[in-house]
Amino acid sequence: QIRQRFDAMLAAGALAEAEAFAEIPGALAGTASKAIGVAELARRDPETAGRLRPGDPQRILRALEILSVTGEPLAALQRGAGAPLIDAGSALTILLTPPRPLLRDQIRQRFDAMLAAGALAEAEAFAKTPGALAGTAGKAIGVAELVEHLAGRLDLDTARDRAVTRSRQYAKRQETWFRHQFDGGRLQPTEQLDADIGKVLQNFKFSKPSGS
């Protein structure tokens, strides 16, 4: 689907748009690209543009992508939303919730592995790209901390600890979101996970979707 979407964007003239955009002074540096995106969305889908913050480039870009691929404004597609893809009565949600100490330790191990695999050199190369730190990728967890270290404002241990702390905070927000979204069974990953899931399935009675 990703390949098909990109092919559709090319067929819709994405290459010509990119060429014209690259010729605009400063466009690829970040600030100009955001302003151009806001103006383009306001022209082609004013309703969606009016709902989005100008400082939210991710959603603005997504709305423009939908326009390019479907030919329909996002606002119009949202108004025509139909039935959910999965009938709630015929679905079972299972949320895997690892113990908090295990999750915290795995987050630390993952960041240490990233450092060992060359994350510091990658952050250095990224920071040298004009406008990179002002874009969405520049807000990724760990980027700012490593760049601060490279600039001599943090030692590596402090940068690592801050990045790990931010990752743990993000994981906590995810857990909160999951709890509010899913009412299904909650399982902690164990060696008996397959058996545990089997027990949940045995106790779950599937109902037929409405109209079937």
PDB file of C-alpha atoms in Angstrom:
ATOM      1  CA  GLN A   1       0.000   0.000   0.000  1.00  0.00           C
ATOM      2  CA  ILE A   2       2.884   2.364   0.738  1.00  0.00           C
ATOM      3  CA  ARG A   3       4.366   1.632  -2.686  1.00  0.00           C
ATOM      4  CA  GLN A   4       0.992   2.111  -4.372  1.00  0.00           C
ATOM      5  CA  ARG A   5       0.434   5.398  -2.575  1.00  0.00           C
ATOM      6  CA  PHE A   6       3.822   6.732  -3.662  1.00  0.00           C
ATOM      7  CA  ASP A   7       3.199   5.589  -7.238  1.00  0.00           C
ATOM      8  CA  ALA A   8      -0.121   7.441  -7.157  1.00  0.00           C
ATOM      9  CA  MET A   9       1.625  10.578  -5.914  1.00  0.00           C
ATOM     10  CA  LEU A  10       4.117  10.332  -8.774  1.00  0.00           C
ATOM     11  CA  ALA A  11       1.296   9.861 -11.260  1.00  0.00           C
ATOM     12  CA  ALA A  12      -0.435  12.929  -9.828  1.00  0.00           C
ATOM     13  CA  GLY A  13       2.614  15.098 -10.525  1.00  0.00           C
ATOM     14  CA  ALA A  14       4.628  14.840  -7.311  1.00  0.00           C
ATOM     15  CA  LEU A  15       7.933  14.939  -9.213  1.00  0.00           C
ATOM     16  CA  ALA A  16       7.086  18.232 -10.899  1.00  0.00           C
ATOM     17  CA  GLU A  17       5.900  19.669  -7.583  1.00  0.00           C
ATOM     18  CA  ALA A  18       9.137  18.620  -5.879  1.00  0.00           C
ATOM     19  CA  GLU A  19      11.218  20.158  -8.673  1.00  0.00           C
ATOM     20  CA  ALA A  20       9.342  23.455  -8.465  1.00  0.00           C
ATOM     21  CA  PHE A  21       9.530  23.445  -4.684  1.00  0.00           C
ATOM     22  CA  ALA A  22      13.291  22.822  -4.654  1.00  0.00           C
ATOM     23  CA  GLU A  23      13.829  25.889  -6.843  1.00  0.00           C
ATOM     24  CA  ILE A  24      12.302  28.175  -4.204  1.00  0.00           C
ATOM     25  CA  PRO A  25      15.098  29.827  -2.177  1.00  0.00           C
ATOM     26  CA  GLY A  26      15.188  28.360   1.318  1.00  0.00           C
ATOM     27  CA  ALA A  27      12.326  25.959   0.677  1.00  0.00           C
ATOM     28  CA  LEU A  28      14.255  22.879   1.737  1.00  0.00           C
ATOM     29  CA  ALA A  29      15.532  24.543   4.907  1.00  0.00           C
ATOM     30  CA  GLY A  30      12.298  24.009   6.790  1.00  0.00           C
ATOM     31  CA  THR A  31      10.592  27.341   7.510  1.00  0.00           C
ATOM     32  CA  ALA A  32       9.571  28.086   3.939  1.00  0.00           C
ATOM     33  CA  SER A  33       8.316  24.547   3.406  1.00  0.00           C
ATOM     34  CA  LYS A  34       5.943  24.882   6.362  1.00  0.00           C
ATOM     35  CA  ALA A  35       4.561  28.190   5.091  1.00  0.00           C
ATOM     36  CA  ILE A  36       4.091  26.773   1.600  1.00  0.00           C
ATOM     37  CA  GLY A  37       2.307  23.720   3.001  1.00  0.00           C
ATOM     38  CA  VAL A  38      -0.089  25.862   5.031  1.00  0.00           C
ATOM     39  CA  ALA A  39      -0.873  28.080   2.045  1.00  0.00           C
ATOM     40  CA  GLU A  40      -1.384  25.116  -0.288  1.00  0.00           C
ATOM     41  CA  LEU A  41      -3.738  23.366   2.127  1.00  0.00           C
ATOM     42  CA  ALA A  42      -5.694  26.588   2.674  1.00  0.00           C
ATOM     43  CA  ARG A  43      -6.136  26.870  -1.086  1.00  0.00           C
ATOM     44  CA  ARG A  44      -7.156  23.264  -1.738  1.00  0.00           C
ATOM     45  CA  ASP A  45      -8.902  22.295   1.505  1.00  0.00           C
ATOM     46  CA  PRO A  46      -9.757  25.433   3.489  1.00  0.00           C
ATOM     47  CA  GLU A  47     -12.013  23.553   5.919  1.00  0.00           C
ATOM     48  CA  THR A  48      -9.236  21.227   7.070  1.00  0.00           C
ATOM     49  CA  ALA A  49      -6.700  24.064   7.049  1.00  0.00           C
ATOM     50  CA  GLY A  50      -8.962  26.027   9.366  1.00  0.00           C
ATOM     51  CA  ARG A  51      -8.999  23.162  11.878  1.00  0.00           C
ATOM     52  CA  LEU A  52      -5.243  22.560  11.926  1.00  0.00           C
ATOM     53  CA  ARG A  53      -2.625  24.648  13.658  1.00  0.00           C
ATOM     54  CA  PRO A  54      -0.120  26.260  11.242  1.00  0.00           C
ATOM     55  CA  GLY A  55       2.628  24.894  13.479  1.00  0.00           C
ATOM     56  CA  ASP A  56       1.523  21.273  12.990  1.00  0.00           C
ATOM     57  CA  PRO A  57       3.436  20.236   9.846  1.00  0.00           C
ATOM     58  CA  GLN A  58       2.746  16.513  10.267  1.00  0.00           C
ATOM     59  CA  ARG A  59      -1.032  16.846  10.001  1.00  0.00           C
ATOM     60  CA  ILE A  60      -0.761  19.476   7.274  1.00  0.00           C
ATOM     61  CA  LEU A  61       1.463  17.196   5.206  1.00  0.00           C
ATOM     62  CA  ARG A  62      -0.874  14.264   5.807  1.00  0.00           C
ATOM     63  CA  ALA A  63      -3.864  16.298   4.607  1.00  0.00           C
ATOM     64  CA  LEU A  64      -1.964  17.272   1.449  1.00  0.00           C
ATOM     65  CA  GLU A  65      -0.983  13.638   0.838  1.00  0.00           C
ATOM     66  CA  ILE A  66      -4.625  12.570   1.069  1.00  0.00           C
ATOM     67  CA  LEU A  67      -5.542  15.258  -1.445  1.00  0.00           C
ATOM     68  CA  SER A  68      -2.837  14.093  -3.850  1.00  0.00           C
ATOM     69  CA  VAL A  69      -3.738  10.410  -3.615  1.00  0.00           C
ATOM     70  CA  THR A  70      -7.541  10.489  -3.403  1.00  0.00           C
ATOM     71  CA  GLY A  71      -8.354  13.802  -5.052  1.00  0.00           C
ATOM     72  CA  GLU A  72     -10.733  14.461  -2.154  1.00  0.00           C
ATOM     73  CA  PRO A  73     -10.274  16.912   0.733  1.00  0.00           C
ATOM     74  CA  LEU A  74      -9.733  15.294   4.111  1.00  0.00           C
ATOM     75  CA  ALA A  75     -12.725  17.181   5.528  1.00  0.00           C
ATOM     76  CA  ALA A  76     -15.017  15.656   2.889  1.00  0.00           C
ATOM     77  CA  LEU A  77     -13.694  12.158   3.513  1.00  0.00           C
ATOM     78  CA  GLN A  78     -14.198  12.516   7.251  1.00  0.00           C
ATOM     79  CA  ARG A  79     -17.796  13.632   6.796  1.00  0.00           C
ATOM     80  CA  GLY A  80     -18.453  10.534   4.722  1.00  0.00           C
ATOM     81  CA  ALA A  81     -16.990   8.115   7.238  1.00  0.00           C
ATOM     82  CA  GLY A  82     -18.943   4.879   7.192  1.00  0.00           C
ATOM     83  CA  ALA A  83     -19.175   1.888   9.486  1.00  0.00           C
ATOM     84  CA  PRO A  84     -16.035   0.786  11.343  1.00  0.00           C
ATOM     85  CA  LEU A  85     -13.847  -1.739   9.537  1.00  0.00           C
ATOM     86  CA  ILE A  86     -14.085  -4.188  12.436  1.00  0.00           C
ATOM     87  CA  ASP A  87     -17.347  -4.910  14.217  1.00  0.00           C
ATOM     88  CA  ALA A  88     -16.800  -4.482  17.950  1.00  0.00           C
ATOM     89  CA  GLY A  89     -18.970  -7.507  18.706  1.00  0.00           C
ATOM     90  CA  SER A  90     -16.777  -9.839  16.668  1.00  0.00           C
ATOM     91  CA  ALA A  91     -13.380  -8.595  17.816  1.00  0.00           C
ATOM     92  CA  LEU A  92     -11.242  -9.383  20.822  1.00  0.00           C
ATOM     93  CA  THR A  93      -8.559  -6.963  21.965  1.00  0.00           C
ATOM     94  CA  ILE A  94      -5.623  -8.212  24.002  1.00  0.00           C
ATOM     95  CA  LEU A  95      -3.209  -5.689  25.467  1.00  0.00           C
ATOM     96  CA  LEU A  96       0.282  -6.918  26.322  1.00  0.00           C
ATOM     97  CA  THR A  97       1.512  -4.968  29.335  1.00  0.00           C
ATOM     98  CA  PRO A  98       5.066  -5.825  30.374  1.00  0.00           C
ATOM     99  CA  PRO A  99       5.937  -5.225  34.038  1.00  0.00           C
ATOM    100  CA  ARG A 100       7.054  -1.626  34.540  1.00  0.00           C
ATOM    101  CA  PRO A 101      10.578  -2.523  35.831  1.00  0.00           C
ATOM    102  CA  LEU A 102      11.133  -4.765  32.803  1.00  0.00           C
ATOM    103  CA  LEU A 103       9.935  -2.081  30.401  1.00  0.00           C
ATOM    104  CA  ARG A 104      12.133   0.588  31.988  1.00  0.00           C
ATOM    105  CA  ASP A 105      15.172  -1.675  31.759  1.00  0.00           C
ATOM    106  CA  GLN A 106      14.468  -2.581  28.134  1.00  0.00           C
ATOM    107  CA  ILE A 107      14.186   1.104  27.214  1.00  0.00           C
ATOM    108  CA  ARG A 108      17.606   1.742  28.751  1.00  0.00           C
ATOM    109  CA  GLN A 109      19.113  -1.268  26.982  1.00  0.00           C
ATOM    110  CA  ARG A 110      17.662  -0.171  23.648  1.00  0.00           C
ATOM    111  CA  PHE A 111      19.143   3.321  23.885  1.00  0.00           C
ATOM    112  CA  ASP A 112      22.524   1.900  24.895  1.00  0.00           C
ATOM    113  CA  ALA A 113      22.353  -0.399  21.867  1.00  0.00           C
ATOM    114  CA  MET A 114      21.573   2.594  19.655  1.00  0.00           C
ATOM    115  CA  LEU A 115      24.641   4.395  20.997  1.00  0.00           C
ATOM    116  CA  ALA A 116      26.785   1.329  20.400  1.00  0.00           C
ATOM    117  CA  ALA A 117      25.453   1.096  16.839  1.00  0.00           C
ATOM    118  CA  GLY A 118      26.531   4.647  15.987  1.00  0.00           C
ATOM    119  CA  ALA A 119      23.655   6.903  17.063  1.00  0.00           C
ATOM    120  CA  LEU A 120      26.076   9.649  18.094  1.00  0.00           C
ATOM    121  CA  ALA A 121      27.677   9.829  14.644  1.00  0.00           C
ATOM    122  CA  GLU A 122      24.234   9.726  13.052  1.00  0.00           C
ATOM    123  CA  ALA A 123      23.054  12.620  15.223  1.00  0.00           C
ATOM    124  CA  GLU A 124      26.166  14.606  14.298  1.00  0.00           C
ATOM    125  CA  ALA A 125      25.570  14.110  10.573  1.00  0.00           C
ATOM    126  CA  PHE A 126      21.888  14.922  10.984  1.00  0.00           C
ATOM    127  CA  ALA A 127      22.605  18.160  12.854  1.00  0.00           C
ATOM    128  CA  LYS A 128      24.789  19.355   9.967  1.00  0.00           C
ATOM    129  CA  THR A 129      21.864  19.120   7.525  1.00  0.00           C
ATOM    130  CA  PRO A 130      20.430  22.627   6.979  1.00  0.00           C
ATOM    131  CA  GLY A 131      17.059  22.979   8.698  1.00  0.00           C
ATOM    132  CA  ALA A 132      17.037  19.392   9.976  1.00  0.00           C
ATOM    133  CA  LEU A 133      16.755  20.220  13.670  1.00  0.00           C
ATOM    134  CA  ALA A 134      13.784  22.510  13.009  1.00  0.00           C
ATOM    135  CA  GLY A 135      11.777  19.731  11.362  1.00  0.00           C
ATOM    136  CA  THR A 136       9.786  16.846  12.761  1.00  0.00           C
ATOM    137  CA  ALA A 137      12.742  14.448  12.858  1.00  0.00           C
ATOM    138  CA  GLY A 138      14.622  16.922  15.025  1.00  0.00           C
ATOM    139  CA  LYS A 139      12.029  16.392  17.755  1.00  0.00           C
ATOM    140  CA  ALA A 140      12.665  12.640  17.974  1.00  0.00           C
ATOM    141  CA  ILE A 141      13.590  11.403  21.432  1.00  0.00           C
ATOM    142  CA  GLY A 142      17.353  11.339  21.824  1.00  0.00           C
ATOM    143  CA  VAL A 143      18.205  13.724  19.004  1.00  0.00           C
ATOM    144  CA  ALA A 144      18.212  16.925  21.054  1.00  0.00           C
ATOM    145  CA  GLU A 145      20.091  15.261  23.905  1.00  0.00           C
ATOM    146  CA  LEU A 146      22.855  13.913  21.669  1.00  0.00           C
ATOM    147  CA  VAL A 147      23.137  17.212  19.801  1.00  0.00           C
ATOM    148  CA  GLU A 148      23.506  19.000  23.141  1.00  0.00           C
ATOM    149  CA  HIS A 149      26.343  16.610  23.987  1.00  0.00           C
ATOM    150  CA  LEU A 150      28.027  17.184  20.631  1.00  0.00           C
ATOM    151  CA  ALA A 151      27.819  20.934  21.241  1.00  0.00           C
ATOM    152  CA  GLY A 152      29.642  20.482  24.550  1.00  0.00           C
ATOM    153  CA  ARG A 153      26.680  21.449  26.719  1.00  0.00           C
ATOM    154  CA  LEU A 154      26.073  17.968  28.178  1.00  0.00           C
ATOM    155  CA  ASP A 155      28.337  15.067  29.008  1.00  0.00           C
ATOM    156  CA  LEU A 156      27.372  11.808  27.319  1.00  0.00           C
ATOM    157  CA  ASP A 157      26.078  10.126  30.485  1.00  0.00           C
ATOM    158  CA  THR A 158      23.715  13.023  31.200  1.00  0.00           C
ATOM    159  CA  ALA A 159      22.520  13.106  27.589  1.00  0.00           C
ATOM    160  CA  ARG A 160      21.890   9.360  27.725  1.00  0.00           C
ATOM    161  CA  ASP A 161      20.003   9.583  31.013  1.00  0.00           C
ATOM    162  CA  ARG A 162      17.788  12.408  29.745  1.00  0.00           C
ATOM    163  CA  ALA A 163      16.951  10.540  26.539  1.00  0.00           C
ATOM    164  CA  VAL A 164      16.132   7.376  28.481  1.00  0.00           C
ATOM    165  CA  THR A 165      13.918   9.363  30.857  1.00  0.00           C
ATOM    166  CA  ARG A 166      12.029  10.931  27.942  1.00  0.00           C
ATOM    167  CA  SER A 167      11.535   7.480  26.399  1.00  0.00           C
ATOM    168  CA  ARG A 168      10.129   6.144  29.659  1.00  0.00           C
ATOM    169  CA  GLN A 169       7.778   9.118  29.949  1.00  0.00           C
ATOM    170  CA  TYR A 170       6.568   8.491  26.408  1.00  0.00           C
ATOM    171  CA  ALA A 171       6.004   4.807  27.179  1.00  0.00           C
ATOM    172  CA  LYS A 172       3.949   5.794  30.225  1.00  0.00           C
ATOM    173  CA  ARG A 173       1.748   8.052  28.085  1.00  0.00           C
ATOM    174  CA  GLN A 174       1.265   5.177  25.654  1.00  0.00           C
ATOM    175  CA  GLU A 175       0.179   2.879  28.475  1.00  0.00           C
ATOM    176  CA  THR A 176      -2.359   5.471  29.630  1.00  0.00           C
ATOM    177  CA  TRP A 177      -3.735   5.773  26.099  1.00  0.00           C
ATOM    178  CA  PHE A 178      -4.009   1.991  25.767  1.00  0.00           C
ATOM    179  CA  ARG A 179      -5.928   1.719  29.029  1.00  0.00           C
ATOM    180  CA  HIS A 180      -8.465   4.259  27.797  1.00  0.00           C
ATOM    181  CA  GLN A 181      -8.826   2.690  24.355  1.00  0.00           C
ATOM    182  CA  PHE A 182      -9.014  -1.043  25.035  1.00  0.00           C
ATOM    183  CA  ASP A 183     -11.386  -2.899  27.305  1.00  0.00           C
ATOM    184  CA  GLY A 184     -10.077  -6.343  26.408  1.00  0.00           C
ATOM    185  CA  GLY A 185      -7.871  -8.705  28.349  1.00  0.00           C
ATOM    186  CA  ARG A 186      -4.511  -7.546  29.647  1.00  0.00           C
ATOM    187  CA  LEU A 187      -1.612  -9.963  29.680  1.00  0.00           C
ATOM    188  CA  GLN A 188       1.958  -9.621  30.842  1.00  0.00           C
ATOM    189  CA  PRO A 189       4.493 -11.216  28.453  1.00  0.00           C
ATOM    190  CA  THR A 190       5.725 -14.487  29.944  1.00  0.00           C
ATOM    191  CA  GLU A 191       7.036 -17.816  28.723  1.00  0.00           C
ATOM    192  CA  GLN A 192       3.457 -19.071  29.025  1.00  0.00           C
ATOM    193  CA  LEU A 193       2.074 -16.300  26.818  1.00  0.00           C
ATOM    194  CA  ASP A 194       0.628 -18.640  24.171  1.00  0.00           C
ATOM    195  CA  ALA A 195      -1.194 -20.634  26.826  1.00  0.00           C
ATOM    196  CA  ASP A 196      -2.450 -17.461  28.494  1.00  0.00           C
ATOM    197  CA  ILE A 197      -3.869 -16.147  25.216  1.00  0.00           C
ATOM    198  CA  GLY A 198      -5.497 -19.521  24.628  1.00  0.00           C
ATOM    199  CA  LYS A 199      -7.313 -19.243  27.949  1.00  0.00           C
ATOM    200  CA  VAL A 200      -8.590 -15.775  27.064  1.00  0.00           C
ATOM    201  CA  LEU A 201      -9.862 -17.007  23.701  1.00  0.00           C
ATOM    202  CA  GLN A 202     -11.644 -19.959  25.304  1.00  0.00           C
ATOM    203  CA  ASN A 203     -13.549 -17.602  27.590  1.00  0.00           C
ATOM    204  CA  PHE A 204     -14.493 -15.201  24.821  1.00  0.00           C
ATOM    205  CA  LYS A 205     -17.796 -15.710  23.026  1.00  0.00           C
ATOM    206  CA  PHE A 206     -17.827 -14.207  19.565  1.00  0.00           C
ATOM    207  CA  SER A 207     -21.084 -12.605  18.505  1.00  0.00           C
ATOM    208  CA  LYS A 208     -22.157 -12.235  14.905  1.00  0.00           C
ATOM    209  CA  PRO A 209     -21.741  -8.774  13.360  1.00  0.00           C
ATOM    210  CA  SER A 210     -25.000  -6.899  13.023  1.00  0.00           C
ATOM    211  CA  GLY A 211     -26.778  -7.621   9.756  1.00  0.00           C
ATOM    212  CA  SER A 212     -24.958 -10.918   9.151  1.00  0.00           C
TER     213      SER A 212
END
